[in-house]
């Protein structure tokens, strides 16, 4: 019985070798030849805009909290409508492992991954991308989504002025 299994294992191993010898090579002459990645390939990260051209990121820090290697940092600010945005936003691509956790955590579809895998550099500091390097002019993979059309805060009405929205708490009234 053992002899039969040994022979079977040897035949299977030779079969795998033979099958792969007849396959076309999978290597290509990069960078002269470029491979087209799959549509959902996870590479360079971008910050997108909503269909009206506004920045989608509301500086909620969720992507930063979800990132397992802690490579996203930012500073939140508020505009005159009470709308939050990232005063600065930074991703250190030398640490990023392209896991996609940040994109899954983002409630506004602001942070998205693209298929651009050509971000290797000799100078590692140039892989620290600032907001101006990350922010693109378009909506990316979610062309119609606008977070503030759902949340409504401070865009068409002041805080607390939208349908089903409670007035903001007076924080001073919460003091002991
Ligand atoms: S893809 Fe993963 S490692 Fe890279 S920034 Fe997002 S959460 Fe962090
Ligand atoms: S990119 Fe998304 S998850 Fe990250 S801070 Fe902006 S809105 Fe929040």
Coordinates of N, CA and C and ligand atoms in Angstrom, one line a residue:
X1 N 0.8 -1.2 0.0 CA 0.0 0.0 0.0 C 0.9 1.3 0.0
X2 N 1.9 1.2 0.9 CA 2.8 2.4 0.9 C 3.6 2.5 -0.4
X3 N 3.9 1.4 -1.0 CA 4.6 1.5 -2.3 C 3.7 2.1 -3.3
X4 N 2.5 1.7 -3.3 CA 1.5 2.3 -4.3 C 1.4 3.8 -4.1
X5 N 1.3 4.2 -2.9 CA 1.2 5.7 -2.6 C 2.5 6.4 -3.0
X6 N 3.6 5.8 -2.8 CA 4.9 6.4 -3.2 C 5.0 6.6 -4.7
X7 N 4.6 5.6 -5.4 CA 4.6 5.7 -6.9 C 3.6 6.7 -7.3
X8 N 2.5 6.7 -6.7 CA 1.5 7.7 -7.1 C 2.0 9.2 -6.9
X9 N 2.7 9.4 -5.7 CA 3.2 10.7 -5.4 C 4.3 11.1 -6.4
X10 N 5.1 10.1 -6.8 CA 6.2 10.4 -7.8 C 5.6 10.8 -9.2
X11 N 4.6 10.0 -9.6 CA 3.9 10.3 -10.9 C 3.2 11.7 -10.8
X12 N 2.6 12.0 -9.7 CA 1.9 13.3 -9.6 C 2.9 14.4 -9.7
X13 N 4.0 14.3 -9.0 CA 5.1 15.3 -9.0 C 5.6 15.5 -10.4
X14 N 5.9 14.4 -11.1 CA 6.3 14.5 -12.5 C 5.3 15.2 -13.4
X15 N 4.0 14.8 -13.2 CA 2.9 15.4 -14.0 C 2.9 16.9 -13.8
X16 N 3.0 17.4 -12.5 CA 3.0 18.8 -12.3 C 4.2 19.5 -13.0
X17 N 5.4 18.9 -12.9 CA 6.6 19.4 -13.6 C 6.3 19.5 -15.1
X18 N 5.9 18.4 -15.7 CA 5.6 18.3 -17.1 C 4.6 19.4 -17.6
X19 N 3.6 19.5 -16.8 CA 2.5 20.5 -17.1 C 3.0 21.9 -17.1
X20 N 3.9 22.2 -16.2 CA 4.4 23.6 -16.1 C 5.5 23.8 -17.1
X21 N 6.2 22.8 -17.5 CA 7.2 23.0 -18.6 C 6.6 23.4 -19.9
X22 N 5.3 23.0 -20.1 CA 4.6 23.3 -21.4 C 3.9 24.6 -21.3
X23 N 3.8 25.2 -20.1 CA 3.1 26.5 -20.0 C 3.9 27.7 -20.5
X24 N 3.2 28.7 -21.0 CA 4.0 29.9 -21.4 C 4.6 30.6 -20.1
X25 N 5.7 31.2 -20.2 CA 6.3 31.8 -19.0 C 5.5 33.0 -18.5
X26 N 5.5 33.1 -17.2 CA 4.7 34.2 -16.6 C 5.5 35.5 -16.4
X27 N 6.8 35.4 -16.6 CA 7.6 36.6 -16.4 C 7.5 37.5 -17.6
X28 N 7.7 38.8 -17.3 CA 7.7 39.8 -18.4 C 8.9 40.7 -18.2
X29 N 9.2 41.4 -19.3 CA 10.4 42.3 -19.3 C 10.0 43.6 -18.7
X30 N 9.7 43.7 -17.4 CA 9.4 45.0 -16.8 C 10.7 45.8 -16.6
X31 N 10.8 47.1 -16.8 CA 9.6 48.0 -17.1 C 9.3 48.2 -18.5
X32 N 10.0 47.6 -19.5 CA 9.7 47.8 -20.9 C 8.2 47.3 -21.1
X33 N 7.9 46.1 -20.6 CA 6.6 45.5 -20.7 C 5.9 45.8 -19.3
X34 N 4.7 46.2 -19.4 CA 3.9 46.5 -18.2 C 2.7 45.5 -18.1
X35 N 2.6 45.0 -16.9 CA 1.4 44.1 -16.7 C 0.2 45.0 -16.3
X36 N -1.0 44.7 -16.9 CA -2.2 45.4 -16.5 C -2.8 44.7 -15.3
X37 N -2.9 45.4 -14.2 CA -3.4 44.7 -13.0 C -4.9 44.6 -13.1
X38 N -5.4 43.7 -12.2 CA -6.9 43.6 -12.1 C -7.5 44.9 -11.6
X39 N -8.8 45.0 -12.0 CA -9.5 46.2 -11.7 C -9.5 46.6 -10.2
X40 N -9.6 45.6 -9.3 CA -9.6 45.8 -7.9 C -8.3 45.7 -7.2
X41 N -7.2 45.7 -8.0 CA -5.9 45.6 -7.5 C -5.6 46.8 -6.4
X42 N -5.0 46.4 -5.4 CA -4.8 47.4 -4.3 C -3.4 48.0 -4.3
X43 N -3.3 49.2 -4.8 CA -2.0 49.9 -4.9 C -2.1 51.3 -4.4
X44 N -1.5 52.3 -5.1 CA -1.5 53.7 -4.5 C -2.8 54.2 -4.1
X45 N -2.8 54.9 -3.0 CA -4.0 55.4 -2.3 C -4.2 56.8 -2.8
X46 N -5.5 57.2 -3.0 CA -5.8 58.6 -3.3 C -7.0 59.0 -2.4
X47 N -7.1 60.4 -2.3 CA -8.2 61.0 -1.7 C -9.1 61.5 -2.8
X48 N -10.4 61.2 -2.8 CA -11.3 61.6 -3.9 C -12.2 62.8 -3.5
X49 N -12.8 63.3 -4.5 CA -13.8 64.4 -4.3 C -15.2 63.9 -4.6
X50 N -16.2 64.6 -4.1 CA -17.6 64.3 -4.4 C -18.0 64.8 -5.7
X51 N -19.2 64.5 -6.3 CA -19.5 64.9 -7.6 C -19.6 66.5 -7.8
X52 N -19.7 67.2 -6.6 CA -19.7 68.7 -6.7 C -18.3 69.3 -6.7
X53 N -17.3 68.4 -6.5 CA -15.9 68.9 -6.5 C -15.4 69.1 -5.1
X54 N -16.2 69.0 -4.1 CA -15.8 69.2 -2.7 C -14.9 68.0 -2.2
X55 N -14.1 68.3 -1.2 CA -13.3 67.2 -0.6 C -14.2 66.2 0.1
X56 N -14.1 65.0 -0.1 CA -14.9 64.0 0.6 C -14.5 63.8 2.1
X57 N -13.2 63.9 2.3 CA -12.7 63.5 3.6 C -13.2 64.5 4.7
X58 N -13.7 63.9 5.7 CA -14.3 64.7 6.8 C -13.4 64.6 8.0
X59 N -12.1 64.2 7.8 CA -11.1 64.1 8.9 C -11.7 63.4 10.2
X60 N -12.3 62.2 10.0 CA -12.9 61.5 11.1 C -11.8 60.6 11.8
X61 N -10.7 60.4 11.2 CA -9.6 59.6 11.8 C -9.9 58.1 11.7
X62 N -11.0 57.7 11.1 CA -11.3 56.2 11.1 C -10.2 55.4 10.3
X63 N -9.8 56.0 9.2 CA -8.8 55.3 8.4 C -7.5 55.1 9.2
X64 N -7.2 56.2 9.9 CA -6.0 56.2 10.7 C -6.0 55.2 11.8
X65 N -7.2 55.1 12.4 CA -7.4 54.1 13.5 C -7.4 52.7 13.0
X66 N -7.9 52.5 11.8 CA -8.0 51.1 11.2 C -6.7 50.6 10.7
X67 N -5.8 51.5 10.4 CA -4.5 51.2 9.7 C -3.7 50.3 10.6
X68 N -3.4 49.1 10.3 CA -2.6 48.2 11.2 C -1.1 48.6 11.3
X69 N -0.6 49.4 10.4 CA 0.8 49.8 10.6 C 0.9 51.3 10.9
X70 N -0.2 51.9 11.2 CA -0.2 53.3 11.7 C 0.5 54.3 10.7
X71 N 0.2 54.2 9.5 CA 0.9 55.1 8.5 C 0.1 56.3 8.0
X72 N -1.1 56.5 8.6 CA -1.9 57.6 8.2 C -2.0 58.6 9.3
X73 N -1.7 59.8 9.0 CA -1.9 60.9 10.0 C -2.5 62.1 9.4
X74 N -3.2 62.9 10.2 CA -3.9 64.1 9.7 C -4.2 65.0 10.8
X75 N -4.7 66.2 10.4 CA -5.2 67.2 11.4 C -6.5 67.7 10.9
X76 N -7.5 67.6 11.8 CA -8.9 68.0 11.4 C -9.0 69.5 11.6
X77 N -9.9 70.1 10.7 CA -10.2 71.5 10.8 C -11.7 71.7 10.4
X78 N -12.3 72.9 10.7 CA -13.7 73.1 10.4 C -13.8 74.3 9.5
X79 N -14.6 74.3 8.5 CA -14.8 75.5 7.7 C -16.0 76.3 8.3
X80 N -16.3 77.4 7.5 CA -17.4 78.3 8.1 C -18.7 77.7 8.2
X81 N -19.0 76.6 7.5 CA -20.3 75.9 7.6 C -20.2 74.8 8.7
X82 N -19.1 74.7 9.4 CA -19.0 73.6 10.4 C -18.7 72.3 9.7
X83 N -18.3 72.3 8.5 CA -17.9 71.1 7.8 C -16.5 70.8 8.1
X84 N -16.2 69.6 8.5 CA -14.8 69.2 8.8 C -14.1 68.8 7.6
X85 N -12.8 69.1 7.6 CA -11.9 68.7 6.5 C -10.5 68.4 7.1
X86 N -9.7 67.8 6.3 CA -8.3 67.6 6.8 C -7.5 68.8 6.4
X87 N -7.0 69.5 7.5 CA -6.1 70.6 7.2 C -4.8 70.1 6.5
X88 N -4.3 69.0 7.0 CA -3.3 68.2 6.3 C -3.5 66.7 6.5
X89 N -3.0 66.0 5.6 CA -3.3 64.5 5.5 C -2.1 63.9 5.0
X90 N -1.6 62.9 5.6 CA -0.3 62.3 5.2 C -0.3 60.8 5.3
X91 N 0.2 60.1 4.2 CA 0.3 58.7 4.2 C 1.8 58.4 4.0
X92 N 2.4 57.5 4.9 CA 3.7 57.1 4.7 C 3.7 55.8 3.9
X93 N 4.0 55.8 2.6 CA 3.9 54.6 1.8 C 5.1 53.7 2.0
X94 N 6.1 54.1 2.8 CA 7.2 53.1 3.1 C 6.7 52.1 4.1
X95 N 5.6 52.4 4.8 CA 5.1 51.5 5.8 C 3.8 50.8 5.3
X96 N 3.1 51.4 4.4 CA 1.8 50.9 3.9 C 2.0 49.5 3.4
X97 N 1.1 48.6 3.8 CA 1.1 47.2 3.3 C 0.0 46.9 2.3
X98 N -0.7 48.0 1.9 CA -1.8 47.9 0.9 C -2.8 46.9 1.3
X99 N -3.2 46.9 2.5 CA -4.2 45.9 3.0 C -5.6 46.4 2.7
X100 N -5.9 47.7 2.5 CA -7.2 48.2 2.2 C -8.1 48.4 3.4
X101 N -7.6 48.2 4.6 CA -8.4 48.5 5.8 C -8.9 49.9 5.8
X102 N -8.0 50.8 5.4 CA -8.4 52.3 5.5 C -9.6 52.5 4.6
X103 N -9.6 52.0 3.4 CA -10.8 52.2 2.5 C -12.1 51.6 3.0
X104 N -11.9 50.5 3.7 CA -13.1 49.9 4.3 C -13.7 50.7 5.4
X105 N -12.8 51.3 6.2 CA -13.2 52.1 7.4 C -13.9 53.4 7.0
X106 N -13.5 53.9 5.8 CA -13.9 55.3 5.5 C -15.4 55.4 5.2
X107 N -16.1 56.3 6.0 CA -17.6 56.4 5.8 C -18.0 57.3 4.7
X108 N -17.1 58.0 4.1 CA -17.4 59.0 3.0 C -16.9 58.6 1.6
X109 N -16.3 57.4 1.5 CA -15.7 56.9 0.3 C -14.5 57.8 -0.2
X110 N -14.0 58.6 0.8 CA -12.9 59.5 0.4 C -11.6 58.8 0.0
X111 N -11.2 57.9 0.8 CA -9.9 57.3 0.6 C -10.2 56.0 -0.2
X112 N -9.5 55.9 -1.3 CA -9.7 54.8 -2.3 C -8.3 54.3 -2.8
X113 N -8.3 53.0 -3.2 CA -7.0 52.5 -3.7 C -7.1 52.4 -5.2
X114 N -6.0 52.7 -5.8 CA -5.9 52.6 -7.3 C -5.0 51.4 -7.7
X115 N -5.0 51.2 -9.0 CA -4.2 50.1 -9.5 C -2.8 50.5 -9.9
X116 N -2.4 51.8 -9.5 CA -1.1 52.3 -9.8 C 0.0 51.7 -8.9
X117 N 0.7 50.7 -9.4 CA 1.7 50.0 -8.5 C 3.1 50.6 -8.6
X118 N 3.3 51.6 -9.5 CA 4.6 52.1 -9.8 C 5.0 53.2 -8.8
X119 N 5.1 52.9 -7.6 CA 5.5 54.0 -6.6 C 6.8 53.7 -5.9
X120 N 7.7 52.9 -6.5 CA 9.0 52.6 -5.9 C 9.9 53.9 -6.1
X121 N 10.6 54.2 -5.1 CA 11.6 55.3 -5.1 C 12.9 54.9 -4.4
X122 N 14.0 55.5 -4.8 CA 15.2 55.3 -4.1 C 15.2 56.1 -2.8
X123 N 14.6 57.3 -2.9 CA 14.6 58.2 -1.7 C 13.3 57.9 -0.9
X124 N 13.4 57.3 0.2 CA 12.3 56.8 1.0 C 11.4 58.0 1.4
X125 N 12.0 59.2 1.7 CA 11.2 60.3 2.1 C 10.2 60.8 1.1
X126 N 10.6 60.5 -0.2 CA 9.6 60.9 -1.2 C 8.4 60.0 -1.3
X127 N 8.4 59.0 -0.5 CA 7.2 58.1 -0.4 C 6.3 58.5 0.7
X128 N 6.6 59.6 1.4 CA 5.7 60.2 2.4 C 4.8 61.2 1.6
X129 N 3.6 60.8 1.3 CA 2.7 61.6 0.5 C 1.8 62.6 1.3
X130 N 1.8 63.8 0.9 CA 1.0 64.8 1.6 C -0.4 64.9 0.9
X131 N -1.2 65.7 1.5 CA -2.6 65.9 1.0 C -2.6 66.3 -0.5
X132 N -1.7 67.2 -0.9 CA -1.7 67.7 -2.3 C -1.2 66.6 -3.2
X133 N -0.5 65.6 -2.7 CA -0.1 64.5 -3.6 C -1.2 63.4 -3.7
X134 N -2.1 63.4 -2.6 CA -3.1 62.3 -2.6 C -4.4 62.7 -3.2
X135 N -4.8 64.0 -3.1 CA -6.1 64.5 -3.5 C -6.2 64.6 -5.0
X136 N -7.2 63.9 -5.6 CA -7.3 63.9 -7.0 C -8.6 64.8 -7.3
X137 N -8.8 65.1 -8.6 CA -9.9 66.0 -9.0 C -11.2 65.3 -9.2
X138 N -11.2 63.9 -9.2 CA -12.4 63.2 -9.5 C -12.9 62.4 -8.3
X139 N -14.1 61.7 -8.6 CA -14.7 60.9 -7.5 C -14.2 59.5 -7.4
X140 N -13.3 59.1 -8.3 CA -12.8 57.7 -8.2 C -13.9 56.7 -8.5
X141 N -13.9 55.6 -7.7 CA -14.8 54.5 -8.0 C -16.3 54.8 -7.6
X142 N -16.6 55.9 -6.9 CA -18.0 56.1 -6.5 C -18.4 57.5 -7.1
X143 N -18.7 57.5 -8.4 CA -19.0 58.8 -9.1 C -20.1 59.6 -8.5
X144 N -21.2 58.9 -8.0 CA -22.4 59.7 -7.6 C -22.5 59.9 -6.1
X145 N -21.6 59.4 -5.3 CA -21.8 59.4 -3.8 C -21.3 60.8 -3.3
X146 N -22.2 61.4 -2.5 CA -21.9 62.6 -1.8 C -22.3 62.5 -0.3
X147 N -21.4 62.4 0.6 CA -21.7 62.1 2.0 C -22.6 63.2 2.5
X148 N -22.3 64.5 2.2 CA -23.1 65.6 2.8 C -24.5 65.7 2.3
X149 N -24.8 65.0 1.2 CA -26.2 65.0 0.7 C -27.0 64.1 1.7
X150 N -26.3 63.1 2.3 CA -27.0 62.3 3.2 C -26.9 62.9 4.6
X151 N -25.7 63.3 5.0 CA -25.6 63.8 6.4 C -26.1 65.2 6.5
X152 N -26.0 66.0 5.5 CA -26.6 67.4 5.5 C -25.9 68.4 6.4
X153 N -25.0 68.0 7.2 CA -24.5 69.0 8.2 C -23.8 70.2 7.5
X154 N -24.3 71.3 7.8 CA -23.6 72.6 7.5 C -23.5 72.9 6.0
X155 N -24.1 72.1 5.1 CA -24.0 72.4 3.7 C -25.2 73.2 3.2
X156 N -26.4 72.7 3.4 CA -27.6 73.5 3.0 C -28.2 74.2 4.2
X157 N -27.9 73.7 5.4 CA -28.5 74.3 6.6 C -27.4 74.4 7.6
X158 N -27.6 75.3 8.6 CA -26.7 75.3 9.7 C -26.9 74.0 10.6
X159 N -26.0 73.8 11.5 CA -26.0 72.6 12.3 C -27.4 72.5 13.1
X160 N -28.0 71.4 13.0 CA -29.2 71.2 13.7 C -30.4 71.6 12.9
X161 N -30.2 72.2 11.7 CA -31.3 72.7 10.9 C -31.8 71.8 9.8
X162 N -31.2 70.6 9.7 CA -31.7 69.6 8.7 C -32.8 68.7 9.3
X163 N -33.5 68.1 8.4 CA -34.6 67.2 8.7 C -34.0 66.1 9.6
X164 N -34.8 65.8 10.7 CA -34.4 64.7 11.6 C -33.1 64.9 12.3
X165 N -32.6 66.1 12.3 CA -31.3 66.4 13.0 C -31.6 67.2 14.3
X166 N -31.1 66.7 15.4 CA -31.3 67.4 16.7 C -30.4 68.6 16.7
X167 N -30.8 69.7 17.4 CA -29.9 70.8 17.6 C -28.6 70.4 18.3
X168 N -27.5 71.1 18.0 CA -26.3 70.7 18.7 C -26.3 71.0 20.2
X169 N -25.6 70.2 20.9 CA -25.6 70.3 22.4 C -24.8 71.6 22.7
X170 N -25.2 72.3 23.7 CA -24.4 73.4 24.3 C -23.4 72.8 25.3
X171 N -22.2 72.7 24.8 CA -21.2 72.0 25.7 C -21.0 72.7 27.0
X172 N -21.3 74.0 27.1 CA -21.1 74.7 28.4 C -22.2 74.2 29.4
X173 N -23.3 73.8 28.9 CA -24.4 73.4 29.8 C -24.1 72.0 30.4
X174 N -23.1 71.3 29.8 CA -22.7 70.0 30.3 C -21.7 70.1 31.4
X175 N -21.2 71.3 31.7 CA -20.1 71.5 32.7 C -20.8 71.3 34.1
X176 N -20.0 70.7 35.0 CA -20.6 70.6 36.4 C -20.8 71.9 37.1
Ligands
LIG1 S1 -3.8 50.2 2.9 FE1 -3.6 49.3 5.0 S2 -1.5 49.8 5.6 FE2 -1.9 51.1 3.8 S3 -2.7 53.0 4.7 FE3 -4.5 51.7 4.3 S4 -4.8 50.6 6.2 FE4 -2.7 51.4 6.3
LIG2 S1 -10.3 59.4 4.5 FE1 -12.3 58.7 5.2 S2 -11.8 57.6 7.1 FE2 -10.0 58.8 6.6 S3 -10.3 60.7 7.8 FE3 -11.1 61.1 5.8 S4 -13.3 60.6 5.9 FE4 -12.3 59.7 7.7

